[in-house]
Every structure is written in structure tokens, then in C-alpha cells.
Tab-separated table of C-alpha atoms in Angstrom:
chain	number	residue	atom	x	y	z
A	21	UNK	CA	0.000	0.000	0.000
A	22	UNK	CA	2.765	2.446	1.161
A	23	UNK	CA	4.688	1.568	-2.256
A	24	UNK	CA	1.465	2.244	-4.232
A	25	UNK	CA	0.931	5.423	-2.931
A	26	UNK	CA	4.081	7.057	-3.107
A	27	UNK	CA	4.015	5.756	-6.301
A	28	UNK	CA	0.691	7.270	-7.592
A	29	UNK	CA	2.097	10.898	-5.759
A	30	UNK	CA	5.162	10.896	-7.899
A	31	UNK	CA	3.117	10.328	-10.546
A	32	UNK	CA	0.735	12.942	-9.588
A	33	UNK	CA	3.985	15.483	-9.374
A	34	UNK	CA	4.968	14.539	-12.986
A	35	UNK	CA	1.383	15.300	-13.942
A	36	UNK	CA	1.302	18.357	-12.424
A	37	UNK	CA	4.721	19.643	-13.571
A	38	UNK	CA	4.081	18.786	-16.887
A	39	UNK	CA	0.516	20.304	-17.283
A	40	UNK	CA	2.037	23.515	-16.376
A	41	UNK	CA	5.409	23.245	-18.898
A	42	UNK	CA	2.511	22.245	-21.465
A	43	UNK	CA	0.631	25.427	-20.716
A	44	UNK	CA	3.705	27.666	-21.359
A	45	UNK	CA	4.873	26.187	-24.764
A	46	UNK	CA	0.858	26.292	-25.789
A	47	UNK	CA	0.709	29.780	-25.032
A	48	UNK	CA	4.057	30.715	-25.933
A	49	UNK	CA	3.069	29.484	-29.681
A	50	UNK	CA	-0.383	30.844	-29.380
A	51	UNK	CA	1.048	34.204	-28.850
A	52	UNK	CA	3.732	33.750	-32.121
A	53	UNK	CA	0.556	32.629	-34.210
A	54	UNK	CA	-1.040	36.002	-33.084
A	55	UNK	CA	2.008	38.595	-33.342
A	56	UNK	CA	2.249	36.753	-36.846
A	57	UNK	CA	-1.288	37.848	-37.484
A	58	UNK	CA	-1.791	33.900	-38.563
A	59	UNK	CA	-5.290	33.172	-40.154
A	60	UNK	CA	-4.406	29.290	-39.764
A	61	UNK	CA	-4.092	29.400	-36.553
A	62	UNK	CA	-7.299	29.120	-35.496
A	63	UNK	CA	-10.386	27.391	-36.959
A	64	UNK	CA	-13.509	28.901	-38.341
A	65	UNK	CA	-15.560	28.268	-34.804
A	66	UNK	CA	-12.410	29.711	-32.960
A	67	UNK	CA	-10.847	27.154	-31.386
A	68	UNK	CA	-7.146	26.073	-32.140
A	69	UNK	CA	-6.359	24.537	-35.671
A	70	UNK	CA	-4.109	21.165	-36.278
A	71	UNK	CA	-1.345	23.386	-36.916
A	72	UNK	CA	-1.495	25.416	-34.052
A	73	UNK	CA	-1.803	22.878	-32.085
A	74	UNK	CA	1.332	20.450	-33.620
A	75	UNK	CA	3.366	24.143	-33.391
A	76	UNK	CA	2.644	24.498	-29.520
A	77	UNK	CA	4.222	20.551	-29.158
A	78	UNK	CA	7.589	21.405	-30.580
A	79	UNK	CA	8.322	24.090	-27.752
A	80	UNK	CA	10.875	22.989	-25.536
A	81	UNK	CA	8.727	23.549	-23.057
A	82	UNK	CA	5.877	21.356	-23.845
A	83	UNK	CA	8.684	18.641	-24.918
A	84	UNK	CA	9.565	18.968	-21.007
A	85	UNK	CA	6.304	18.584	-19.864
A	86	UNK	CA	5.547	16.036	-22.874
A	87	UNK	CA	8.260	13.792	-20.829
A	88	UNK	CA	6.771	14.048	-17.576
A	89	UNK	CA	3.697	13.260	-18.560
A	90	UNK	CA	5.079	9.869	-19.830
A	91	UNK	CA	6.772	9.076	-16.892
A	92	UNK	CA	3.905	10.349	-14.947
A	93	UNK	CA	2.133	7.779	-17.352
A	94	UNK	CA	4.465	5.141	-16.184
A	95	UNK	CA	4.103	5.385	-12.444
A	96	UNK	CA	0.253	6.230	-12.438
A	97	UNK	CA	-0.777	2.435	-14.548
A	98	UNK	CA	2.167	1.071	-11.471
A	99	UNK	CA	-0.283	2.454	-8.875
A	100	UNK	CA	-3.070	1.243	-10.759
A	101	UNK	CA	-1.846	-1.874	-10.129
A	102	UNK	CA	-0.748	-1.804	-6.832
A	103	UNK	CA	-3.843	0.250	-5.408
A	104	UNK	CA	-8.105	0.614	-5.471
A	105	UNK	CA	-9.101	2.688	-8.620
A	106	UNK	CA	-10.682	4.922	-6.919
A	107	UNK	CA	-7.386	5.697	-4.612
A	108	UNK	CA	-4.699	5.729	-6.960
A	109	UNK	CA	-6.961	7.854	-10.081
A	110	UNK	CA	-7.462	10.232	-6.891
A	111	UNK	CA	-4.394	10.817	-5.583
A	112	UNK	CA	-2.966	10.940	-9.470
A	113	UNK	CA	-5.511	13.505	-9.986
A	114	UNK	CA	-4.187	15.308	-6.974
A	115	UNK	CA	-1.493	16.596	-9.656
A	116	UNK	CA	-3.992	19.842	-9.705
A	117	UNK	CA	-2.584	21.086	-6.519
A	118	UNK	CA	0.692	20.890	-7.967
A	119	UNK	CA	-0.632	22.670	-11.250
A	120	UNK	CA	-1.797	26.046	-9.092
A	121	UNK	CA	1.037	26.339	-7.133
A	122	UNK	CA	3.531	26.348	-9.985
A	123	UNK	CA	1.345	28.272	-12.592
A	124	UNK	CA	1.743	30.745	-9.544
A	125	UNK	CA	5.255	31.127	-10.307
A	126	UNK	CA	5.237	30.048	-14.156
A	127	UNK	CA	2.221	31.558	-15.343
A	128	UNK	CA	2.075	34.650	-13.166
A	129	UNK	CA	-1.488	33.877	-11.916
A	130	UNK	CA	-3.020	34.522	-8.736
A	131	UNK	CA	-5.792	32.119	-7.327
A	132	UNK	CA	-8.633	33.263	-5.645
A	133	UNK	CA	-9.634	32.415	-1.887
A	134	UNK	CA	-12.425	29.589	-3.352
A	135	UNK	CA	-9.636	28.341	-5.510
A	136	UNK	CA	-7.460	27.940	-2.318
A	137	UNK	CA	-10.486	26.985	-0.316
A	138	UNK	CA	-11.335	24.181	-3.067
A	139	UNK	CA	-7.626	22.855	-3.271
A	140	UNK	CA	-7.793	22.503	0.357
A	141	UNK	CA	-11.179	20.609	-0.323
A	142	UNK	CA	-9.347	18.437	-2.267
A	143	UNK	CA	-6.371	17.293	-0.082
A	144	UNK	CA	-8.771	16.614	3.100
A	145	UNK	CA	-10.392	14.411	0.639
A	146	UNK	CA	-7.141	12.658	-0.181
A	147	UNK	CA	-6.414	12.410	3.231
A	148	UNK	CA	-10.277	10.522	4.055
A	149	UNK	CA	-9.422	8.339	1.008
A	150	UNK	CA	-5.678	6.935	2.096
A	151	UNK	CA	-7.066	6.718	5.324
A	152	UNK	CA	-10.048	4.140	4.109
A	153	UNK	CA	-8.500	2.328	1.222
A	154	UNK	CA	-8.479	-1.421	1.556
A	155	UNK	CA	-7.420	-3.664	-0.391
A	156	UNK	CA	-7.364	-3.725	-4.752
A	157	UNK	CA	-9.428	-6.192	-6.780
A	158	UNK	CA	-8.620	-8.625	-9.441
A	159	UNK	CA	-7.701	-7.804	-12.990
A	160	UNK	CA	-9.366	-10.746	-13.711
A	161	UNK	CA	-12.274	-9.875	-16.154
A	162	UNK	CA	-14.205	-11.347	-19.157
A	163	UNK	CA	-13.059	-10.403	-22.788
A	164	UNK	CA	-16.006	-9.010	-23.800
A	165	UNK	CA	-15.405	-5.937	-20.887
A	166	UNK	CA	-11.908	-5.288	-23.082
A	167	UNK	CA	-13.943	-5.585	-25.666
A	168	UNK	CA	-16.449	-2.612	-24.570
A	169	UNK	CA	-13.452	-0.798	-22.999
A	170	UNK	CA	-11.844	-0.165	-26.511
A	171	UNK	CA	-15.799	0.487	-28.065
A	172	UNK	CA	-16.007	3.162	-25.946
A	173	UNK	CA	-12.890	4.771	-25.647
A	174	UNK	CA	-12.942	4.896	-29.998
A	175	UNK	CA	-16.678	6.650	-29.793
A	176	UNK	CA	-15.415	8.885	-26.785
A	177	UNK	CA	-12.134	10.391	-27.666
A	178	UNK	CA	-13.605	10.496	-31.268
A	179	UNK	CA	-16.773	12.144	-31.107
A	180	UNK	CA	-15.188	14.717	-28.306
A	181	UNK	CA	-12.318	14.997	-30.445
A	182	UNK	CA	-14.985	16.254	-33.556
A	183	UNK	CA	-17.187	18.074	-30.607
A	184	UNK	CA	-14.382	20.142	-29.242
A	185	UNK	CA	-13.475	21.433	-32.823
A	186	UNK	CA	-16.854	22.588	-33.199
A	187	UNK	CA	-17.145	24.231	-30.245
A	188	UNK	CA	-13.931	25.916	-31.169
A	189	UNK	CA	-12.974	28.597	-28.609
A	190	UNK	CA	-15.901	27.559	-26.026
A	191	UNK	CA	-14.141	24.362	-25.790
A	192	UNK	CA	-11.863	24.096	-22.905
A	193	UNK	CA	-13.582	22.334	-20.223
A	194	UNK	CA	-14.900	20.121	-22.127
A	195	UNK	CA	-11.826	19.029	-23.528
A	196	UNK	CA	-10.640	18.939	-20.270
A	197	UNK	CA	-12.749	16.556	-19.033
A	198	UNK	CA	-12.992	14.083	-22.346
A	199	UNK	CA	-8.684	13.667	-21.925
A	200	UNK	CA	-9.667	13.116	-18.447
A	201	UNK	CA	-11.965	10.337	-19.451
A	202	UNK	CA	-9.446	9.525	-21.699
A	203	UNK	CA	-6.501	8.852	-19.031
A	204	UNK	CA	-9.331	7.316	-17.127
A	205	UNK	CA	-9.564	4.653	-19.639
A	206	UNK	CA	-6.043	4.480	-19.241
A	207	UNK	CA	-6.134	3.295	-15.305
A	208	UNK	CA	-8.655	0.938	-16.138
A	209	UNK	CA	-6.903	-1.009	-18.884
A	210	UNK	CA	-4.068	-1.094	-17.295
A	211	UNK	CA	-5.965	-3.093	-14.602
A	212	UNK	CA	-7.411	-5.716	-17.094
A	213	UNK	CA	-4.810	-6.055	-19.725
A	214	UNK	CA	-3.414	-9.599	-20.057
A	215	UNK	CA	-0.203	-11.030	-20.980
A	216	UNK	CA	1.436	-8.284	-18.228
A	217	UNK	CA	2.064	-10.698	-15.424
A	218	UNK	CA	3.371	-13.563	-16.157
A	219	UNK	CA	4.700	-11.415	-19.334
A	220	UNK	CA	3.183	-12.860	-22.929
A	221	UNK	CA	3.864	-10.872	-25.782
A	222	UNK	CA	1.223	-12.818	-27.905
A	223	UNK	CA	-1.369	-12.140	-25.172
A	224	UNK	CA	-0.598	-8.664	-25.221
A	225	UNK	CA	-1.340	-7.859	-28.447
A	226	UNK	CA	-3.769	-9.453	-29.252
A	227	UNK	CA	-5.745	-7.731	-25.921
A	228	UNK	CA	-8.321	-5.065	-27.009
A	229	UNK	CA	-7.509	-3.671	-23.581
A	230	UNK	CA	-4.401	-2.623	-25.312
A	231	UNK	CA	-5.498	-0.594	-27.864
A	232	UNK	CA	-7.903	1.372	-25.686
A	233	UNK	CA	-4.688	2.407	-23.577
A	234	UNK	CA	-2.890	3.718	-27.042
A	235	UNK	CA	-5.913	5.286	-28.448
A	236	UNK	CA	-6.796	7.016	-25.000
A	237	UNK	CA	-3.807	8.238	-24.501
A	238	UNK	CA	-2.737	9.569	-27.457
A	239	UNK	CA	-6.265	11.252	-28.317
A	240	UNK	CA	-6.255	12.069	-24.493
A	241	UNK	CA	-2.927	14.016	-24.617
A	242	UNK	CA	-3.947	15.827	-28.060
A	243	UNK	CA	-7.436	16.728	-26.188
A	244	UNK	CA	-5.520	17.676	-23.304
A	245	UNK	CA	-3.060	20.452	-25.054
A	246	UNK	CA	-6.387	21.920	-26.411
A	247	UNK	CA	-7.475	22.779	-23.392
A	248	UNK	CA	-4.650	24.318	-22.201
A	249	UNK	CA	-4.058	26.506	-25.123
A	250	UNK	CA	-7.901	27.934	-25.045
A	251	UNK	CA	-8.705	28.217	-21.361
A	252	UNK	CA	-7.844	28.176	-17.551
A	253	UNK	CA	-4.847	25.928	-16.629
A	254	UNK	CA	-6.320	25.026	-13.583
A	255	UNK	CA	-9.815	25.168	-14.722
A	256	UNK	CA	-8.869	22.589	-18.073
A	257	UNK	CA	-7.089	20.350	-15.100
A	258	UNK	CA	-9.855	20.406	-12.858
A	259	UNK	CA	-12.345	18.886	-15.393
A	260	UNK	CA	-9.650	16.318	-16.426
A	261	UNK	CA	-9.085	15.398	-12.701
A	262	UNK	CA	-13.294	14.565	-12.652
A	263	UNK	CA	-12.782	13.012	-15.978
A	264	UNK	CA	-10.255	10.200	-14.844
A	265	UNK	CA	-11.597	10.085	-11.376
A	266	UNK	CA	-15.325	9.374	-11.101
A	267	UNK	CA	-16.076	6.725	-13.673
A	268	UNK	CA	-12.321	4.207	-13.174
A	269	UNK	CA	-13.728	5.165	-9.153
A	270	UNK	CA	-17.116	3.360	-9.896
A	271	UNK	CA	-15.818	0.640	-12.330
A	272	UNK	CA	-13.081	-0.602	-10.340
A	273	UNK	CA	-16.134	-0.508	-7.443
A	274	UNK	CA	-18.683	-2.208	-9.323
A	275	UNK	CA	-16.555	-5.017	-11.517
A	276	UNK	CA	-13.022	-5.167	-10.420
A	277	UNK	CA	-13.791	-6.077	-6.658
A	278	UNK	CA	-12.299	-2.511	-5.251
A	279	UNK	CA	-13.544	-1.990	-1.483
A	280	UNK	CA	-12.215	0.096	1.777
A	281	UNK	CA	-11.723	-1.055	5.044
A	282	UNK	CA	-14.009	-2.635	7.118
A	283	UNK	CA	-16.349	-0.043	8.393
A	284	UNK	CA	-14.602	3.020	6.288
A	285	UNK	CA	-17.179	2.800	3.559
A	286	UNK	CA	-19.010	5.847	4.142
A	287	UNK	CA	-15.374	7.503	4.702
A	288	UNK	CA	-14.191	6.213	1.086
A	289	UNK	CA	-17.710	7.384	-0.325
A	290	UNK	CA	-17.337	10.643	1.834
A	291	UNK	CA	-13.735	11.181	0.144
A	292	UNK	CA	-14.344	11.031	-3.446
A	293	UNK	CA	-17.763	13.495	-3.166
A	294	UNK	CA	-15.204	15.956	-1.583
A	295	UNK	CA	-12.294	15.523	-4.179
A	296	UNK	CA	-14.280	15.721	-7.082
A	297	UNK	CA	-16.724	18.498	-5.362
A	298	UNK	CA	-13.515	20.293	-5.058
A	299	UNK	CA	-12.199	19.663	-8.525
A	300	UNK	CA	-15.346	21.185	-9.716
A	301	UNK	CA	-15.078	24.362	-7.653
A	302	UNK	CA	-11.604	24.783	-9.173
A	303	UNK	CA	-12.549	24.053	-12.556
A	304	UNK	CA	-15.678	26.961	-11.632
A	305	UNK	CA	-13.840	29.221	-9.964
A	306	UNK	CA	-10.552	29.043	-12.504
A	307	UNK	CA	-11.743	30.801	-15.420
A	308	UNK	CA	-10.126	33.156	-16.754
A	309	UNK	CA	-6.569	32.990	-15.530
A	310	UNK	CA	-5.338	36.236	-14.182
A	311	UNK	CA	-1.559	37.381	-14.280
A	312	UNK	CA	-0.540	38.717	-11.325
A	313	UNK	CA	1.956	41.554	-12.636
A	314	UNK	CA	1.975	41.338	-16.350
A	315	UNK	CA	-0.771	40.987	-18.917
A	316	UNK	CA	0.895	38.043	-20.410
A	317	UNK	CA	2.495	34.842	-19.208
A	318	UNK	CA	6.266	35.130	-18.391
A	319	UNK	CA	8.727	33.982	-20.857
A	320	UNK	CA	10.558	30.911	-19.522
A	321	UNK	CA	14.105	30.253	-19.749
A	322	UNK	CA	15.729	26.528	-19.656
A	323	UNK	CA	17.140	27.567	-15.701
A	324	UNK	CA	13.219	27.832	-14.696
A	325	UNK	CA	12.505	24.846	-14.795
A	326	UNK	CA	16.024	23.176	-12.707
């Protein structure tokens, strides 16, 4: 248990550290597609255009946080392993605390007192959650729930991927909280996929499970820096934290045989209301990001980030 959940925390760091790095490049590119007076940067409903979007992921910045985010990705489906869903996608998802206090100092905004308030919502919840965590489920599922786990992880990240460039500018929560669902996915494949332990190549492959990690992910990430370039920071990473926490919480509940400890029910059940009740009030209280001093986010240089 103790491994598991320093494990999902330094996965939660790399999360958080990343989401931030990801947030300068996207803006740093948004504002050269602006100064350039670029009419491709954008599409026609307002949101950002392929282009824009593959320009912001070649900033050294976003190739930073591009690197955390895959060892993040790393440690968080170890947790996921080691620890209930609905303990290790919540302390993961924690990475939003880290997320305000460095776009503090990286993005030159100032929270509010309900954004502190809600952050301090959501590590009390954190805290009732370790405190009633039992013991993690099985992996052991049939193959028709890989089956539906790749099914709906192609209709979600591709209708929200064609929903979020309609909505264009209007966008960012919800894209926030579809790469949440996204990463969600993630944590719950990574608890059913076969062929991991004992290792089997053949059994690997040919698991659906599989593919529903690579297509989440990848459409999860893209959905992810979308967000981030058209809206709050924190209020983008507060929808994604209710995006991978709520629904891996109830599956890994309902079919992977998750529970607390004896008696801590209502304290587990008590827990996630308040972390994802917090996330919320971030996510409500986080829009629009205000600089503190300077009307635009701070230009980083490679020592900000040692």
C-alpha cells in the first residue's frame, strides 16, 4: 500500500509539472501565431487549428512537460496496479494542486480564496481516502469488458475529439474533461490487460484492452493540449481530474472487486464526493486565468525549470 501510494504521488507530481510546462509552450506558440497575425491558426468556430496545435508541441517547453507526462504515465498504470481505482486515479488527480502552485510562479497567476479553499477541499479528501482504502481487486475480467473498454474509448475520444473542434474557442472544459476520461480509460486497462504478469507478448497484443490504452492516450494528450491553449490551466485540469476520477472510481467498485476497510465505507464514499466536489469548484472558480503583474504569461528560460 505504502509503495502504491508514493508511487501514484510521484506520478501525480509529474502530472502536475508537466501540465504547467505544457501550458507555457501552448501559449508561448499561441502568442507567435497572433504577433504573426496567422489566419491558420485558429479554426472557423475559434478554437485552435491542427497546426497550431502540432506548433505548440515542438516548444521545448511542452517537450519537457511532454516527458513528464510519460513518466507520470508510467508510475500512475504502477499504482493502478498496486492500489483501489478509486485511490490511486485520486491521488494521481491530486497533480492539480501541484498545477496552481507552480502556474503561480510560471504563469504569473493569482488564485482566488475559493480556488485555495477548493484545493484545500481536495487534499482533506485525499487524506479521508488513504485513510479508508483497503485492499485492490482482481484484474481478472471477461473479454467481452476489453472488448467494450476499446468500443467506448474509440466513440469517446472520437466524437469529443470532432465536438471540441466545433465548439472551437468555447471548448476548454470540455476538452478537459474528455482527456480526463481519456486517461481514465487508461487506469482501467491497465488493470485488465493480459499477458502483463506472467509477461506474454502474444497475449498482449492481441488484448483489445491494449489498444484502448494507445488510443486514449494519445487522443487524451492531443485533447488535453487543447485545453490548455484555449482556457484556464487550472480550470482545463480540474475537469480532467473529474474526468479520470469518477467513472475508473465506480468501475473498479462495481466489476473489479475494489472496497475500503471494514467499516470506512461511508469515509471512502465521503472522500471522493469531496475531491471531485472540489475539482469542480476549481474548474468553476478558474476561469479566466489572471496574471498577477503582467498581462501576459512570463517567458521561460531553460534555468526555470532546474
Amino acid at each position: 500500500m505504502i509503495i502504491g501510494l508514493v508511487t501514484a504521488v510521484a506520478a501525480s507530481a509529474c502530472y502536475g509539472t508537466g501540465s504547467v510546462l505544457q501550458a507555457v509552450g501552448s501559449r508561448k506558440s499561441a502568442r507567435r501565431e497572433a504577433a504573426k497575425a496567422s489566419s491558420t491558426g485558429t479554426t472557423q468556430h475559434g478554437g485552435p487549428s491542427l497546426s497550431s496545435t502540432a506548433k505548440a508541441a515542438v516548444t521545448w517547453e511542452f517537450m519537457v512537460g511532454t516527458v513528464l507526462d510519460f513518466l507520470g504515465f508510467g508510475l500512475g498504470a504502477l499504482a493502478a496496479r498496486m492500489l483501489p481505482l478509486f485511490l490511486s486515479q485520486t491521488v494521481i488527480s491530486a497533480n492539480l494542486v501541484v498545477t496552481a502552485l507552480l502556474s503561480i510562479k510560471l504563469l504569473g497567476i493569482r488564485l482566488t480564496r475559493p480556488e485555495w479553499a477548493s484545493i484545500g477541499v481536495v487534499c482533506s479528501a485525499l487524506v479521508l481516502l488513504a485513510t479508508a482504502a483497503g485492499h485492490e481487486g482482481g484484474g481478472d475480467t471477461p473479454m467481452s469488458t476489453h472488448w467494450w473498454l476499446l468500443i467506448i474509448s474509440v466513440v469517446l475520444m472520437g466524437g469529443g475529439t470532432v465536438a471540441v473542434r466545433l465548439m472551437g474557442a468555447r471548448a476548454a472544459i470540455l476538452a478537459g474533461l474528455l482527456s480526463g476520461l481519456g486517461f481514465g480509460a487508461i487506469g482501467v486497462g491497465v488493470r485488465i490487460l493480459d499477458g502483463i504478469d506472467p509477461f506474454d507478448l502474444p497475449t498482449l497484443i492481441a488484448d483489445p484492452a491494449l489498444y484502448a490504452i494507445l488510443i486514449s492516450g494519445a487522443v487524451g494528450m492531443y485533447l488535453h493540449t487543447v485545453a490548455l491553449q484555449i482556457g484556464s490551466v487550472n480550470g482545463a485540469t480540474a475537469a480532467l481530474v473529474v474526468g479520470e476520477t469518477i467513472l475508473p472510481g465506480i468501475i473498479g467498485v462495481l466489476l473489479l472487486g475494489d472496497n475500503s476497510r471494514p467499516g470506512f465505507a461511508w469515509v471512502a464514499v465521503l472522500g471522493f464526493v469531496l475531491a471531485v466536489a472540489g475539482a469542480v469548484a476549481v474548474a468553476w472558480f478558474g476561469e479566466p486565468d489572471t496574471p498577477v503583474a503582467e498581462p501576459e504569461p512570463q517567458e521561460l528560460q531553460p534555468s526555470a525549470v532546474r
